[in-house]
C-alpha positions as CSV (number, residue, x, y, z in Angstrom):
1,X,-18.9,-2.0,49.8
2,X,-16.3,0.1,51.7
3,X,-13.8,-2.8,51.3
4,X,-14.4,-3.0,47.5
5,X,-13.8,0.7,47.1
6,X,-10.4,0.3,49.0
7,X,-9.4,-2.7,47.0
8,X,-10.3,-1.1,43.7
9,X,-8.3,2.1,44.7
10,X,-5.3,-0.1,45.6
11,X,-5.4,-1.9,42.4
12,X,-5.6,1.3,40.4
13,X,-2.5,2.7,42.2
14,X,-0.6,-0.5,41.7
15,X,-1.5,-0.5,37.9
16,X,-0.5,3.1,37.5
17,X,2.9,2.4,39.1
18,X,3.9,-0.7,37.1
19,X,6.4,-0.7,34.4
20,X,7.0,-2.7,31.2
21,X,9.6,-5.5,31.1
22,X,10.0,-4.9,27.3
23,X,13.5,-3.9,26.3
24,X,14.0,-0.2,25.5
25,X,13.3,0.4,21.8
26,X,16.1,1.9,19.7
27,X,15.6,2.8,16.0
28,X,18.0,0.6,14.0
29,X,20.6,2.5,11.9
30,X,19.9,3.0,8.3
31,X,21.3,0.1,6.4
32,X,21.9,2.1,3.3
33,X,24.2,5.0,2.2
34,X,23.6,8.5,3.4
35,X,23.3,9.9,-0.2
36,X,21.8,8.8,-3.4
37,X,24.1,7.1,-5.9
38,X,26.2,9.3,-8.2
39,X,27.6,8.7,-11.6
40,X,27.1,9.2,-15.3
41,X,23.6,7.6,-15.1
42,X,22.4,10.2,-12.6
43,X,21.5,13.8,-13.4
44,X,23.4,16.4,-11.4
45,X,21.2,18.3,-8.9
46,X,20.8,22.1,-9.7
47,X,19.3,25.0,-8.0
48,X,15.9,24.5,-9.5
49,X,15.5,21.0,-8.1
50,X,16.7,22.1,-4.7
51,X,14.0,24.8,-4.6
52,X,11.1,22.5,-5.1
53,X,8.9,21.0,-2.4
54,X,9.9,17.6,-1.0
55,X,7.8,14.9,-2.6
56,X,6.3,13.8,0.6
57,X,4.8,17.2,1.1
58,X,3.1,17.2,-2.4
59,X,-0.4,15.9,-2.2
60,X,-1.5,13.7,-5.1
61,X,-4.0,16.3,-6.4
62,X,-1.1,18.8,-6.6
63,X,1.2,16.3,-8.3
64,X,-1.4,15.4,-11.0
65,X,-2.1,18.3,-13.4
66,X,-4.5,16.7,-15.7
67,X,-8.2,17.4,-14.7
68,X,-9.5,14.2,-16.2
69,X,-6.8,12.1,-14.4
70,X,-7.7,13.9,-11.2
71,X,-11.3,12.9,-11.6
72,X,-10.4,9.3,-12.3
73,X,-8.1,9.1,-9.3
74,X,-10.8,10.5,-7.0
75,X,-13.2,7.9,-8.2
76,X,-10.6,5.2,-7.6
77,X,-9.9,6.4,-4.0
78,X,-13.7,6.2,-3.3
79,X,-14.5,2.9,-5.0
80,X,-11.4,0.7,-5.3
81,X,-11.9,-2.5,-3.5
82,X,-8.3,-3.0,-2.4
83,X,-8.4,0.3,-0.7
84,X,-11.6,-0.5,0.8
85,X,-10.2,-3.6,2.3
86,X,-7.2,-1.8,3.7
87,X,-9.6,0.7,5.4
88,X,-11.6,-2.1,6.9
89,X,-8.5,-3.7,8.2
90,X,-7.9,-0.6,10.1
91,X,-11.3,-0.9,11.6
92,X,-10.7,-4.5,12.5
93,X,-7.2,-3.6,14.1
94,X,-8.8,-0.7,16.0
95,X,-11.3,-3.1,17.4
96,X,-8.8,-5.7,18.3
97,X,-6.7,-3.0,20.2
98,X,-9.8,-2.0,22.1
99,X,-10.3,-5.6,23.2
100,X,-6.8,-5.9,24.3
101,X,-6.8,-2.5,26.1
102,X,-10.0,-3.6,28.1
103,X,-7.7,-6.0,29.9
104,X,-6.1,-2.9,31.7
105,X,-9.4,-2.1,33.5
106,X,-11.4,-4.2,36.0
107,X,-14.6,-5.9,34.6
108,X,-17.4,-4.7,36.9
109,X,-20.8,-6.3,36.6
110,X,-24.1,-6.5,38.3
111,X,-25.5,-9.9,39.2
112,X,-28.8,-11.3,40.6
113,X,-29.8,-14.8,41.3
114,X,-32.5,-16.8,43.0
115,X,-32.6,-20.5,44.0
116,X,-35.4,-22.7,45.3
117,X,-34.6,-26.2,46.7
118,X,-36.7,-28.9,48.2
119,X,-35.1,-31.3,50.6
120,X,-36.7,-34.6,51.7
121,X,-37.2,-35.3,55.4
122,X,-34.2,-37.6,55.8
123,X,-31.9,-34.8,54.5
124,X,-33.4,-32.0,56.5
125,X,-32.1,-31.1,59.9
126,X,-35.7,-30.6,61.2
127,X,-36.7,-34.2,60.1
128,X,-39.4,-32.8,57.8
129,X,-39.5,-32.2,54.1
130,X,-39.2,-28.5,53.2
131,X,-38.4,-25.9,50.6
132,X,-35.7,-23.3,51.0
133,X,-35.2,-20.2,48.9
134,X,-32.3,-17.8,48.6
135,X,-32.1,-14.6,46.7
136,X,-28.9,-12.6,46.0
137,X,-28.0,-9.3,44.3
138,X,-24.6,-7.7,44.1
139,X,-21.9,-5.9,42.2
140,X,-18.5,-7.4,41.7
141,X,-15.1,-7.4,40.0
142,X,-14.1,-10.5,38.2
143,X,-10.5,-11.8,37.9
144,X,-8.8,-8.4,37.5
145,X,-5.1,-8.8,37.0
146,X,-2.8,-6.5,38.9
147,X,-0.3,-5.8,36.1
148,X,2.7,-5.7,38.5
149,X,5.3,-6.7,35.9
150,X,3.7,-5.0,32.8
151,X,2.4,-8.0,31.0
152,X,-0.9,-6.5,30.1
153,X,0.8,-3.1,29.3
154,X,3.1,-4.9,26.9
155,X,0.3,-6.7,25.2
156,X,-1.6,-3.4,24.9
157,X,1.5,-1.8,23.3
158,X,1.8,-4.7,20.8
159,X,-1.9,-4.3,19.8
160,X,-1.5,-0.6,19.5
161,X,1.6,-0.8,17.2
162,X,-0.1,-3.4,15.0
163,X,-3.2,-1.1,14.8
164,X,-1.0,1.8,13.7
165,X,0.8,-0.4,11.3
166,X,-2.5,-1.1,9.5
167,X,-2.9,2.7,9.0
168,X,0.4,2.9,7.3
169,X,-0.6,0.0,5.2
170,X,-3.6,1.8,4.0
171,X,-1.4,4.8,3.1
172,X,0.8,2.4,1.1
173,X,-2.2,1.0,-0.7
174,X,-3.4,4.6,-1.5
175,X,-0.1,5.8,-2.8
176,X,0.2,2.6,-4.9
177,X,-3.3,3.0,-6.2
178,X,-2.6,6.6,-7.3
179,X,0.5,5.5,-9.2
180,X,-1.2,2.6,-10.8
181,X,-4.2,4.7,-12.0
182,X,-1.8,7.4,-13.4
183,X,0.3,4.7,-15.2
184,X,-2.7,3.0,-16.6
185,X,-3.9,6.4,-17.9
186,X,-0.6,7.2,-19.5
187,X,-0.4,3.7,-20.9
188,X,-3.8,4.1,-22.5
189,X,-2.9,7.4,-24.0
190,X,0.3,5.8,-25.3
191,X,-1.6,3.0,-27.0
192,X,-3.9,5.5,-28.5
193,X,-0.9,7.3,-30.1
194,X,0.4,4.0,-31.3
195,X,-3.1,3.2,-33.0
196,X,-3.2,6.6,-34.5
197,X,0.3,6.1,-36.0
198,X,-0.7,2.6,-37.3
199,X,-3.7,4.0,-38.8
200,X,-1.9,6.8,-40.6
201,X,0.7,4.3,-41.8
202,X,-1.9,1.9,-43.0
203,X,-3.7,4.6,-45.0
204,X,-0.3,5.8,-46.5
205,X,0.8,2.3,-47.4
206,X,-2.6,1.5,-49.0
207,X,-2.1,4.5,-51.3
208,X,1.4,3.4,-52.0
209,X,0.2,-0.1,-52.8
210,X,-2.5,1.1,-55.1
211,X,0.1,3.1,-57.0
212,X,2.4,0.1,-57.2
213,X,-0.4,-2.1,-58.4
214,X,-1.3,0.4,-61.1
215,X,2.4,0.4,-62.2
216,X,2.4,-3.3,-62.2
217,X,-0.7,-3.4,-64.4
218,X,1.1,-1.0,-66.8
219,X,4.2,-3.2,-66.8
220,X,6.4,-0.8,-65.0
221,X,6.6,-2.5,-61.5
222,X,7.4,-6.1,-61.1
223,X,5.5,-8.6,-59.1
224,X,8.2,-8.6,-56.5
225,X,7.7,-4.9,-56.0
226,X,4.0,-5.3,-55.8
227,X,4.4,-8.0,-53.0
228,X,6.8,-5.9,-51.2
229,X,4.4,-2.9,-51.0
230,X,1.7,-5.4,-49.8
231,X,3.9,-6.5,-46.9
232,X,3.8,-3.0,-45.5
233,X,0.0,-2.8,-45.8
234,X,-0.6,-6.1,-44.0
235,X,2.0,-5.3,-41.3
236,X,0.2,-2.0,-40.6
237,X,-3.2,-3.9,-40.5
238,X,-1.8,-6.3,-37.9
239,X,-0.8,-3.3,-35.7
240,X,-4.1,-1.6,-36.1
241,X,-5.9,-4.7,-34.9
242,X,-3.3,-5.3,-32.1
243,X,-3.5,-1.7,-30.8
244,X,-7.3,-1.8,-31.0
245,X,-7.3,-4.9,-28.7
246,X,-4.7,-3.4,-26.4
247,X,-6.6,-0.2,-25.9
248,X,-9.7,-2.2,-24.9
249,X,-7.6,-4.0,-22.3
250,X,-6.2,-0.7,-21.1
251,X,-9.6,0.6,-20.5
252,X,-10.6,-2.6,-18.8
253,X,-7.5,-2.3,-16.4
254,X,-8.5,1.3,-15.7
255,X,-12.1,0.4,-14.8
256,X,-10.9,-2.2,-12.4
257,X,-8.6,0.3,-10.7
258,X,-11.4,2.7,-10.5
259,X,-13.9,0.2,-9.3
260,X,-16.7,1.3,-11.5
261,X,-17.6,2.5,-15.1
262,X,-15.7,5.4,-16.8
263,X,-17.1,7.9,-19.2
264,X,-15.2,8.0,-22.6
265,X,-14.9,11.8,-22.1
266,X,-12.5,11.1,-19.2
267,X,-10.2,8.8,-21.3
268,X,-7.0,10.2,-22.9
269,X,-6.2,10.3,-26.6
270,X,-2.5,11.0,-26.2
271,X,0.1,11.1,-23.5
272,X,-0.1,14.8,-23.1
273,X,3.6,15.1,-22.4
274,X,4.6,17.4,-19.4
275,X,0.9,18.2,-18.9
276,X,-0.2,15.2,-16.8
277,X,2.0,15.4,-13.8
278,X,4.7,17.6,-12.2
279,X,8.1,17.1,-13.9
280,X,10.4,18.6,-11.1
281,X,10.6,16.3,-8.1
282,X,13.2,16.7,-5.3
283,X,14.6,13.4,-4.1
284,X,15.8,15.0,-0.8
285,X,18.1,13.3,1.7
286,X,17.6,9.5,2.0
287,X,17.3,9.5,5.8
288,X,14.5,11.9,5.6
289,X,12.7,10.4,2.7
290,X,13.0,6.7,3.4
291,X,11.9,6.9,7.0
292,X,8.7,8.8,6.0
293,X,7.6,6.2,3.4
294,X,4.4,4.5,4.8
295,X,5.7,1.0,4.1
296,X,8.9,1.8,6.0
297,X,6.9,3.2,8.8
298,X,4.6,0.2,8.8
299,X,7.7,-2.0,9.1
300,X,9.0,-0.1,12.1
301,X,5.5,-0.3,13.8
302,X,5.6,-4.1,13.5
303,X,9.3,-4.0,14.9
304,X,7.9,-2.0,17.8
305,X,5.0,-4.5,18.4
306,X,7.5,-7.4,18.4
307,X,9.7,-5.5,20.8
308,X,6.7,-4.9,23.2
309,X,5.8,-8.6,23.0
310,X,9.2,-9.5,24.6
311,X,8.0,-7.6,27.6
312,X,4.9,-9.9,27.9
313,X,7.0,-13.0,27.5
314,X,9.4,-11.9,30.1
315,X,6.6,-11.1,32.6
316,X,5.2,-14.6,32.3
317,X,8.1,-15.7,34.5
318,X,6.9,-13.7,37.4
319,X,3.9,-14.1,39.7
320,X,0.5,-13.1,38.4
321,X,-2.1,-11.7,41.0
322,X,-5.8,-11.4,40.1
323,X,-8.6,-10.0,42.2
324,X,-12.2,-11.2,42.4
325,X,-14.5,-9.3,44.7
326,X,-18.2,-8.7,45.2
327,X,-20.6,-7.0,47.5
328,X,-24.4,-7.1,47.7
329,X,-27.3,-8.4,49.6
330,X,-28.7,-11.9,50.3
331,X,-32.1,-13.1,51.8
332,X,-34.3,-16.0,52.0
333,X,-37.3,-13.9,50.8
334,X,-37.4,-11.6,47.9
335,X,-39.1,-8.9,50.0
336,X,-36.1,-8.9,52.4
337,X,-33.4,-8.6,49.8
338,X,-32.6,-4.9,50.6
339,X,-33.5,-4.7,54.3
340,X,-31.0,-3.9,57.0
341,X,-28.5,-6.7,58.0
342,X,-28.8,-8.5,54.6
343,X,-25.4,-7.2,53.2
344,X,-22.8,-9.6,52.1
345,X,-19.3,-9.3,50.6
346,X,-16.5,-11.6,49.4
347,X,-12.8,-11.0,48.4
348,X,-10.8,-13.6,46.6
349,X,-7.3,-12.6,45.6
350,X,-5.5,-15.3,43.6
351,X,-1.7,-15.7,43.2
352,X,-0.2,-17.8,40.5
353,X,3.6,-18.4,40.5
354,X,5.0,-20.5,37.6
355,X,7.4,-23.2,39.0
356,X,7.6,-25.8,36.2
357,X,6.1,-25.2,32.8
358,X,8.1,-27.8,30.8
359,X,10.2,-24.9,29.3
360,X,7.1,-23.3,27.8
361,X,7.8,-19.7,29.1
362,X,11.5,-19.8,28.1
363,X,10.4,-21.0,24.6
364,X,7.9,-18.3,24.3
365,X,10.5,-15.8,25.2
366,X,12.8,-17.2,22.6
367,X,10.0,-17.1,20.0
368,X,9.4,-13.4,20.9
369,X,13.1,-12.4,20.7
370,X,13.3,-14.3,17.2
371,X,10.2,-12.5,16.1
372,X,11.7,-9.1,17.0
373,X,14.9,-10.0,15.1
374,X,12.8,-11.0,12.1
375,X,10.8,-7.8,12.3
376,X,14.1,-5.8,12.4
377,X,15.4,-7.6,9.3
378,X,12.2,-6.9,7.4
379,X,12.4,-3.3,8.5
380,X,15.9,-3.0,7.2
381,X,14.9,-4.8,4.0
382,X,12.0,-2.3,3.5
383,X,14.5,0.6,3.6
384,X,16.9,-1.1,1.3
385,X,14.1,-1.9,-1.2
386,X,12.9,1.7,-0.9
387,X,16.4,3.0,-1.5
388,X,16.8,0.9,-4.6
389,X,13.4,2.0,-6.0
390,X,14.3,5.7,-5.6
391,X,17.9,5.0,-7.0
392,X,16.5,3.1,-10.0
393,X,14.1,5.9,-10.8
394,X,16.8,8.6,-10.6
395,X,19.1,6.5,-12.7
396,X,16.4,6.3,-15.3
397,X,15.5,9.9,-15.1
398,X,19.1,11.0,-15.4
399,X,19.4,9.5,-19.0
400,X,15.9,9.8,-20.3
401,X,16.4,13.3,-21.8
402,X,19.5,12.2,-23.7
403,X,17.6,9.1,-24.9
404,X,14.7,11.2,-26.1
405,X,16.9,13.7,-27.9
406,X,18.7,10.7,-29.7
407,X,15.4,9.1,-30.5
408,X,13.9,12.3,-32.0
409,X,17.1,12.7,-34.1
410,X,16.6,9.1,-35.3
411,X,13.1,9.7,-36.2
412,X,14.1,12.7,-38.3
413,X,17.0,10.9,-39.9
414,X,14.8,7.9,-40.7
415,X,12.1,10.3,-42.3
416,X,14.9,11.9,-44.5
417,X,16.0,8.4,-45.5
418,X,12.6,7.3,-46.4
419,X,11.9,10.5,-48.4
420,X,15.2,10.2,-50.3
421,X,14.8,6.4,-50.9
422,X,11.4,7.0,-52.4
423,X,12.7,9.7,-54.7
424,X,15.6,7.6,-55.8
425,X,13.2,4.7,-56.5
426,X,10.8,6.8,-58.6
427,X,13.8,8.1,-60.6
428,X,14.8,4.5,-61.3
429,X,18.0,4.9,-59.4
430,X,17.3,2.5,-56.5
431,X,15.3,-0.6,-55.9
432,X,12.0,-0.7,-54.1
433,X,13.6,-3.0,-51.4
434,X,15.5,0.1,-50.1
435,X,12.2,2.0,-49.9
436,X,10.7,-0.8,-48.1
437,X,13.5,-1.0,-45.5
438,X,13.4,2.8,-45.1
439,X,9.7,2.9,-44.4
440,X,9.9,0.0,-41.9
441,X,12.9,1.7,-40.1
442,X,10.8,5.0,-39.9
443,X,7.7,3.3,-38.5
444,X,9.7,1.4,-36.0
445,X,11.6,4.6,-34.8
446,X,8.2,6.4,-34.5
447,X,6.8,3.6,-32.3
448,X,10.0,3.5,-30.2
449,X,9.7,7.2,-29.7
450,X,6.0,6.8,-28.4
451,X,7.3,4.1,-26.0
452,X,10.3,6.2,-24.7
453,X,8.0,9.1,-24.0
454,X,5.7,6.8,-22.0
455,X,8.8,5.6,-20.0
456,X,9.7,9.2,-19.2
457,X,6.1,10.1,-18.2
458,X,5.8,6.9,-16.1
459,X,9.1,7.7,-14.5
460,X,7.7,10.8,-12.9
461,X,4.8,8.6,-11.4
462,X,7.2,6.0,-10.2
463,X,9.6,8.5,-8.6
464,X,6.7,10.2,-6.8
465,X,5.5,6.8,-5.5
466,X,9.0,5.7,-4.5
467,X,9.6,8.9,-2.5
468,X,6.4,8.4,-0.6
469,X,4.5,11.3,-2.2
470,X,1.5,12.7,-0.5
471,X,2.3,12.0,3.1
472,X,3.8,14.0,5.8
473,X,4.3,13.9,9.5
474,X,1.1,15.8,10.3
475,X,-1.0,13.0,8.9
476,X,-0.5,10.6,11.8
477,X,-3.6,8.9,13.1
478,X,-5.4,10.4,16.1
479,X,-4.6,7.4,18.3
480,X,-0.9,8.1,18.1
481,X,-1.2,11.8,19.2
């Protein structure tokens, strides 16, 4: 037993002093510009924007202002199956890390055995047939590897970084889920507005059609004018049916995201401009924003894992020492198993030195190095993609106010044109074809205005997601601290 204690102590000291053969990790330089793009498409920053919180420091329940949407997002975070799978992946990766980490410690077990054997007379030294019995009990260490060259440590680091990457993946899924729910909510509100506009237009056109038909019966309006008025009615009917179907699909999409049924009281009847989410978002500095996005952090974790795996591949070229030891008692009678003088022990160190592997170790090292290069390329691509997402959102935000001003002016001008065309027609100055064209133009301009308002509202959500909203440095998993 004393020998086993000394061996275990020596193994622990050797393990504590070993170092990894993995190359020193250095964070790659940002493969994007140090500032966001500038130009006519981008809004100039002002003092108000600079004074706002960085998006990564704004929690989703602070970003979302609408109480109904907050309730829906909370339900989605609790019930959404994609997010549930992401959370279960974390549990799975954590268990895998613990399995790998167990290789850093010796496996100690207690064993007991008993054997009985009958030997015939011609095989027994005494010349007589007999039965022999042997009982053993002991405690031992089985094939414990002394990690002299850091192979086990490198594998542990690889498993740890992959586990931490799954946590970042869950954050990405959650941010995406919040954005998808918010966009689905806004889309439903937008389609509700479109349906309401189509219903108002249908009612107005039916009244106009009734007047035209009466005029036709009196011989004032021609059959052409009657049919022209009917085209507006049927067109509005088509839109009412189409938007009714679209609203049902919007509700189905929202229910899927939430992962359960939704009360009609929670559903929007309009977009509620500037009252659903925060409108002032500070883009910050690219190097600070992009490196904090969960998907970028996940890519870097996987890069660190690939870097650690190189250490394990390098260590495979060097000797591997494992220890197997046991101590206990042995006796021919069960009653004498723990009597004095029955103690036994064994110590079996094993050394394995690779001499010829047919190029396997070198190929494994090349694979690990290529995997590291692939992981670095994916990390850089993640940063570049994130930069583009933010830049696109900023470019869209920079021109949306101008587009909305122009669209509002277009709606007003189209409404005046429709009113004037109708008056000229009733005075017999103009044909009904001009009235028809003016009413179609007004209806199209109003529908485009609803769509443009949806683009602006969704832009806030997209920018919040692109900037990695809702996560900060204090939210790292416990295993990393």
